[in-house]
Tab-separated table of C-alpha atoms in Angstrom:
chain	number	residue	atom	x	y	z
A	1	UNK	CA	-68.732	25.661	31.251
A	2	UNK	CA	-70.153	22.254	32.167
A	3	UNK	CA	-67.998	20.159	34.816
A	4	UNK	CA	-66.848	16.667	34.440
A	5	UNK	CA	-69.805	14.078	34.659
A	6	UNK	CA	-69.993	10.839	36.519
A	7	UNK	CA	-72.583	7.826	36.405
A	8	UNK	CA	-73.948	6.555	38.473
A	9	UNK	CA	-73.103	8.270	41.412
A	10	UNK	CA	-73.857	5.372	43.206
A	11	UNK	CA	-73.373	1.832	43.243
A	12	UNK	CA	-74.299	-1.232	45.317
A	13	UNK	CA	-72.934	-4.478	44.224
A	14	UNK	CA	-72.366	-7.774	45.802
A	15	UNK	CA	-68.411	-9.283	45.685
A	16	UNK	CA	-67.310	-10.893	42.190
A	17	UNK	CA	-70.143	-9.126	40.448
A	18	UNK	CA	-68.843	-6.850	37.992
A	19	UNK	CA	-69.293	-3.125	37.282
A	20	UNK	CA	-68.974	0.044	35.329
A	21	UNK	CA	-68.362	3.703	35.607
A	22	UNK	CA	-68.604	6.395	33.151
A	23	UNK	CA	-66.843	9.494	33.085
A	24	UNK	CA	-67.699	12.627	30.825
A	25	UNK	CA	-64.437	15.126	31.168
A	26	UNK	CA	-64.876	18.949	30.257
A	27	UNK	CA	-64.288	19.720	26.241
A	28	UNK	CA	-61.200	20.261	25.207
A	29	UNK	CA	-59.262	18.569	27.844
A	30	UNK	CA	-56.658	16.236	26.649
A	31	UNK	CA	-56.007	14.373	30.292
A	32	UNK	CA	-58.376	12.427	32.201
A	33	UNK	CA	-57.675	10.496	35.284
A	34	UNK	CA	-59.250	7.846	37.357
A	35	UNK	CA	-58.747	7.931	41.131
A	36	UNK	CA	-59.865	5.651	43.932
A	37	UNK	CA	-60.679	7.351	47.258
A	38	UNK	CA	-61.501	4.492	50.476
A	39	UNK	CA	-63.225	6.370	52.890
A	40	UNK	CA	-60.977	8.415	55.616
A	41	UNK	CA	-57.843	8.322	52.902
A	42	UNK	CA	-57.128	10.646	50.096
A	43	UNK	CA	-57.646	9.682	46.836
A	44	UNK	CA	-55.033	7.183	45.111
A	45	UNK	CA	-54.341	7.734	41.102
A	46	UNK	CA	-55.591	4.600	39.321
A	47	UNK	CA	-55.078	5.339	35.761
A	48	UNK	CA	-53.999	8.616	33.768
A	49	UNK	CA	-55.003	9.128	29.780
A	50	UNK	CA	-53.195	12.140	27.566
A	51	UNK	CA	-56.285	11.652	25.030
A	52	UNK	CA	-56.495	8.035	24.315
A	53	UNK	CA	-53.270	6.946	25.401
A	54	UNK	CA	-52.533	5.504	28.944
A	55	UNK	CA	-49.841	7.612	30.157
A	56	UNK	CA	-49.529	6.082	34.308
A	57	UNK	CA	-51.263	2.866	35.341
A	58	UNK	CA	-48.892	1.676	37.749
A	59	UNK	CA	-51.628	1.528	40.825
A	60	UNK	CA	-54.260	-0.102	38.984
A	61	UNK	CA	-54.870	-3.364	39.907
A	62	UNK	CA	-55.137	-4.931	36.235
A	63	UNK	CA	-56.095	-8.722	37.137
A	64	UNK	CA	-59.814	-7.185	38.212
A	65	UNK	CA	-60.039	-3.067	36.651
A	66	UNK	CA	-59.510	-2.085	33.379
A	67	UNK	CA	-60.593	1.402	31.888
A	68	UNK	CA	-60.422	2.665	28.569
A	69	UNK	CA	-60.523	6.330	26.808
A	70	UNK	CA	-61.707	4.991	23.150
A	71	UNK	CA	-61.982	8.412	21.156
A	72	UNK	CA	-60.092	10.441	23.693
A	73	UNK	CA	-63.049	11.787	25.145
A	74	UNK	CA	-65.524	9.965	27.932
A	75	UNK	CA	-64.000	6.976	29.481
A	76	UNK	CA	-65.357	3.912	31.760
A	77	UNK	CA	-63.512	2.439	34.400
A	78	UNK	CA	-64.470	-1.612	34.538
A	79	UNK	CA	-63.930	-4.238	37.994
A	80	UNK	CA	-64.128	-7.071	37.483
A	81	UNK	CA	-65.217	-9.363	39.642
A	82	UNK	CA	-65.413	-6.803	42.503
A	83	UNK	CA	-64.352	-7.446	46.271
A	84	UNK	CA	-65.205	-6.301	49.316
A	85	UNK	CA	-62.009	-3.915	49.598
A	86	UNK	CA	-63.362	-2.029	46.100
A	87	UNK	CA	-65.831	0.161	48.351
A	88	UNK	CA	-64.993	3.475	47.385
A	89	UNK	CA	-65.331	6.672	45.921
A	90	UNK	CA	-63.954	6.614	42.442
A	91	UNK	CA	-63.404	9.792	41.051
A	92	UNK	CA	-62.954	11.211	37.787
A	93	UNK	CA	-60.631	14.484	36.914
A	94	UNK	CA	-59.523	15.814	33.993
A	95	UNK	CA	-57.025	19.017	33.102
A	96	UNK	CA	-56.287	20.820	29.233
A	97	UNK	CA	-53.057	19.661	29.313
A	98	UNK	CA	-51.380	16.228	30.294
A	99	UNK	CA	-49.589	17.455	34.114
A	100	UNK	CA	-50.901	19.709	35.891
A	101	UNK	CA	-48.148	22.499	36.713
A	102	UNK	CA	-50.077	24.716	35.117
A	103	UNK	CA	-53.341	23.625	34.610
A	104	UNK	CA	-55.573	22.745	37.473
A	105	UNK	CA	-57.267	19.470	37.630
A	106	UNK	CA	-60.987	19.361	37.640
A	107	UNK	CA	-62.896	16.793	39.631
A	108	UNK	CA	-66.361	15.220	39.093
A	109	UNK	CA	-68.456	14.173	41.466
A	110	UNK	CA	-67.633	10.324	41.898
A	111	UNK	CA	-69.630	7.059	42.558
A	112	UNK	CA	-69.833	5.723	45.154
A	113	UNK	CA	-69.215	2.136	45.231
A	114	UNK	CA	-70.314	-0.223	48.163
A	115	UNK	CA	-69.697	-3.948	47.671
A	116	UNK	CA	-71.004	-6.499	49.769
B	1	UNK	CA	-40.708	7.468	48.071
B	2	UNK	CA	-42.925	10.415	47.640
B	3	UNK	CA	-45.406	10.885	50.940
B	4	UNK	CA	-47.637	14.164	52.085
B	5	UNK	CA	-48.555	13.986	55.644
B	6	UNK	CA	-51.529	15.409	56.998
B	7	UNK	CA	-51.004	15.404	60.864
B	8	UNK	CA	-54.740	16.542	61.885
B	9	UNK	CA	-57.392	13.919	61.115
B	10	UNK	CA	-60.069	16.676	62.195
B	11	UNK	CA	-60.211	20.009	63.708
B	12	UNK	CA	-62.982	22.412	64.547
B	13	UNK	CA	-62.690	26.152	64.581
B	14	UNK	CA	-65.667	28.985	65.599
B	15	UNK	CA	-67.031	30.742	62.969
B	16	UNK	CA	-64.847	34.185	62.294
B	17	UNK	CA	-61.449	32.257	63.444
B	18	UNK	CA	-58.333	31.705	62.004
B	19	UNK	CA	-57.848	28.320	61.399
B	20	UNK	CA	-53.977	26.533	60.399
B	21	UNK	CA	-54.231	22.782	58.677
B	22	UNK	CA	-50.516	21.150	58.574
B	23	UNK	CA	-49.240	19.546	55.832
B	24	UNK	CA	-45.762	18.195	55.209
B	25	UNK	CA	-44.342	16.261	52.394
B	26	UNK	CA	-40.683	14.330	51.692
B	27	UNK	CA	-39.693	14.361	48.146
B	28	UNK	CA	-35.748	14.254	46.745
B	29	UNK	CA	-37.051	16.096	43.409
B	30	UNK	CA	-36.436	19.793	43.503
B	31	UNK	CA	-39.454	20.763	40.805
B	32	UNK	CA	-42.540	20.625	41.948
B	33	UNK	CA	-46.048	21.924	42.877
B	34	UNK	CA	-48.063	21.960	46.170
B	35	UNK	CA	-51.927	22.443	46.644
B	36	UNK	CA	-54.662	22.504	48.617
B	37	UNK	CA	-58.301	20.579	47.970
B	38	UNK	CA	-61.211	21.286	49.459
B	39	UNK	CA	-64.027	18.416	49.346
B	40	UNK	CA	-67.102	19.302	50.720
B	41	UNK	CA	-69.453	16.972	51.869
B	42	UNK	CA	-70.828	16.696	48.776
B	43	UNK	CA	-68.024	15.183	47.672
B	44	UNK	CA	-66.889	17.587	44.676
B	45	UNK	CA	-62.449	18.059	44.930
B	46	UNK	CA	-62.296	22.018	44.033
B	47	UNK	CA	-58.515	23.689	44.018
B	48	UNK	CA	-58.218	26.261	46.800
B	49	UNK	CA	-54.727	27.024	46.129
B	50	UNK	CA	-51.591	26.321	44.412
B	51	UNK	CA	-47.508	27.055	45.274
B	52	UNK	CA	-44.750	26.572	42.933
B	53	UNK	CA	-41.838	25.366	44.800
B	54	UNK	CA	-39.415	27.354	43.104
B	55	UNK	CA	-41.281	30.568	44.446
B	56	UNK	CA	-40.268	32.031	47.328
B	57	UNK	CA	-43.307	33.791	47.994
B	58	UNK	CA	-46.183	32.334	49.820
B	59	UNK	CA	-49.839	32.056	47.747
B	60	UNK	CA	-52.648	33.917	48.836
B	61	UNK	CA	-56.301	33.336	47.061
B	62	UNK	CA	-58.308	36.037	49.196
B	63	UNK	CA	-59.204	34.261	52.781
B	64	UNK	CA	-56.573	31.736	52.219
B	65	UNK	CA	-53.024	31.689	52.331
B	66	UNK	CA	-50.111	28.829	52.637
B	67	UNK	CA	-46.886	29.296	54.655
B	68	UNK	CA	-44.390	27.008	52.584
B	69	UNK	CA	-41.302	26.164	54.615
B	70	UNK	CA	-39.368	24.290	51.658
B	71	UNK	CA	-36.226	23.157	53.789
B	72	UNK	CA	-38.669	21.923	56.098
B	73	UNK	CA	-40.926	20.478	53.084
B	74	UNK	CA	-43.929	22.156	54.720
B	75	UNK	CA	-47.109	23.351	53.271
B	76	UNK	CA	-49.625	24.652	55.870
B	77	UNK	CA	-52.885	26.302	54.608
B	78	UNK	CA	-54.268	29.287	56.989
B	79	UNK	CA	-58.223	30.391	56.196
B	80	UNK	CA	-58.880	33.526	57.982
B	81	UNK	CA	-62.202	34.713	58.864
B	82	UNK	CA	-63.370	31.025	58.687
B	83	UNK	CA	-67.004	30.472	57.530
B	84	UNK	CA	-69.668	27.853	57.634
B	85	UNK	CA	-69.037	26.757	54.052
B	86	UNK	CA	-65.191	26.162	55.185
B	87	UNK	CA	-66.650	23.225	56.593
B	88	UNK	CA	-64.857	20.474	53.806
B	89	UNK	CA	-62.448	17.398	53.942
B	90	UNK	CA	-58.871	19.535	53.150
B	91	UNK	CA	-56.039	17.809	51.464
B	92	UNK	CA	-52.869	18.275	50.619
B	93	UNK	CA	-50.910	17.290	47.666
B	94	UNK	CA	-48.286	17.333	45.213
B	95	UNK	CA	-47.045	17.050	42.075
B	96	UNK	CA	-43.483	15.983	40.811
B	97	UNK	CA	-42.852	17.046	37.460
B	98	UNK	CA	-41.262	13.604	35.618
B	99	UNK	CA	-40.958	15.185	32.525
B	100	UNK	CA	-43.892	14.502	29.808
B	101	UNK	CA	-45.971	13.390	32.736
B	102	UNK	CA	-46.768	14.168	36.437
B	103	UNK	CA	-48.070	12.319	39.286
B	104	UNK	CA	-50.433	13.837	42.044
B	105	UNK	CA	-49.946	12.590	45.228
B	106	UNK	CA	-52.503	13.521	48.008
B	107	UNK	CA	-52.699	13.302	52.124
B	108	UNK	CA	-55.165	11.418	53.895
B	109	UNK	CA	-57.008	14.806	54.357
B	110	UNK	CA	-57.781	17.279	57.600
B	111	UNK	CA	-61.426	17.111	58.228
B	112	UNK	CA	-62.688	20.596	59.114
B	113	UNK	CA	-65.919	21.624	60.822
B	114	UNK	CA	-66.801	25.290	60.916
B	115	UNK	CA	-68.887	25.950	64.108
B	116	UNK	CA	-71.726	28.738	64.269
């Protein structure tokens, strides 16, 4: 079974550019989500999707990211313009069912961001 | 507010040793899950293991086991017989079940170096 996909995994930007991520979940799972992980911190839940629907984007800061799950499947994560305080790892997870007390969530890889 | 608290930035064990990671966690909901992650250095989150709060008996997954204290909300993970692929960022987290949707929360992780 393939894993969830990521690109780039890296990403070097200067501040107020803007930039993209792409994430590729594994088939079949309804529930992707978007975290943010600054280095030395655990990562932070950005945005959740139950297929194409936003179902928790309470910690994403919406005057500069935006992300969007078109056809339920891949989604891209958009900031812009970036700042110094987006370096991160942004990573991607997705589980078959929305909630995961029974279904474990599977991460990708991430990108790593660096703004300068 | 829900918070996990990881109380070890970074620990290092022999190879063959027991090792303990601490891990406790303040929530007022009474259904919920606790897990471990393990992120290697290469950066992929993999579940090493899961508790249901409403079980009384601890999780085991072959060298790993918790001990979950739930008056004392806390969720240690032991790895006995630690190896050199042990070596991995560890965090804990959990998940409070708000009805169609849950919410991960995670620690700010317990670095963990295996030594030969």
């Amino acid at each position: 079974e393939a894993g969830v996909a990521q690109s780039p995994r890296y990403k070097i930007i200067e501040k107020r550019q803007s930039v993209a991520f792409w994430c590729n979940p594994i088939s079949g799972h309804a529930t992707l989500y978007w975290y943010q992980q600054i280095l030395g911190q655990g990562p932070k839940l950005l945005i959740q999707f139950q297929n194409n629907g936003v179902v928790d984007d309470s910690q994403l800061p919406k005057d500069r990211f935006s992300a969007e799950r078109l056809k339920g499947v891949d989604s891209t994560l958009k900031i812009q313009p970036a700042k110094l305080e987006d370096s991160a790892v942004y990573l991607c997870a997705s589980s078959y069912y929305g909630g995961t007390r029974n279904n474990e969530q599977f991460f990708g890889p991430g990108t790593r961001l660096t703004v300068l | 507010a829900q918070t996990v608290t990881q109380s070890q930035p970074e620990m290092s064990v022999q190879e063959a040793e027991t090792v303990t990671l601490s891990c406790t966690y303040d929530t007022s909901e009474n259904n919920y899950y606790l897990f471990w992650y393990k992120q290697p250095p290469s950066r992929q989150m993999i579940l090493v293991i899961r508790q249901e709060a409403y079980k009384q008996q601890n999780a085991t997954e072959n060298r790993f086991s918790v001990n979950f204290q739930k008056a004392a909300k806390s969720f240690s993970l032991k790895i006995s017989d630690s190896q050199l692929g042990d070596t991995a960022m560890y965090f804990c987290a959990f998940i409070v079940h708000r009805g169609s949707d849950d919410k991960i929360i995670f620690g700010k992780g317990t670095r963990l170096h295996i030594l030969p």
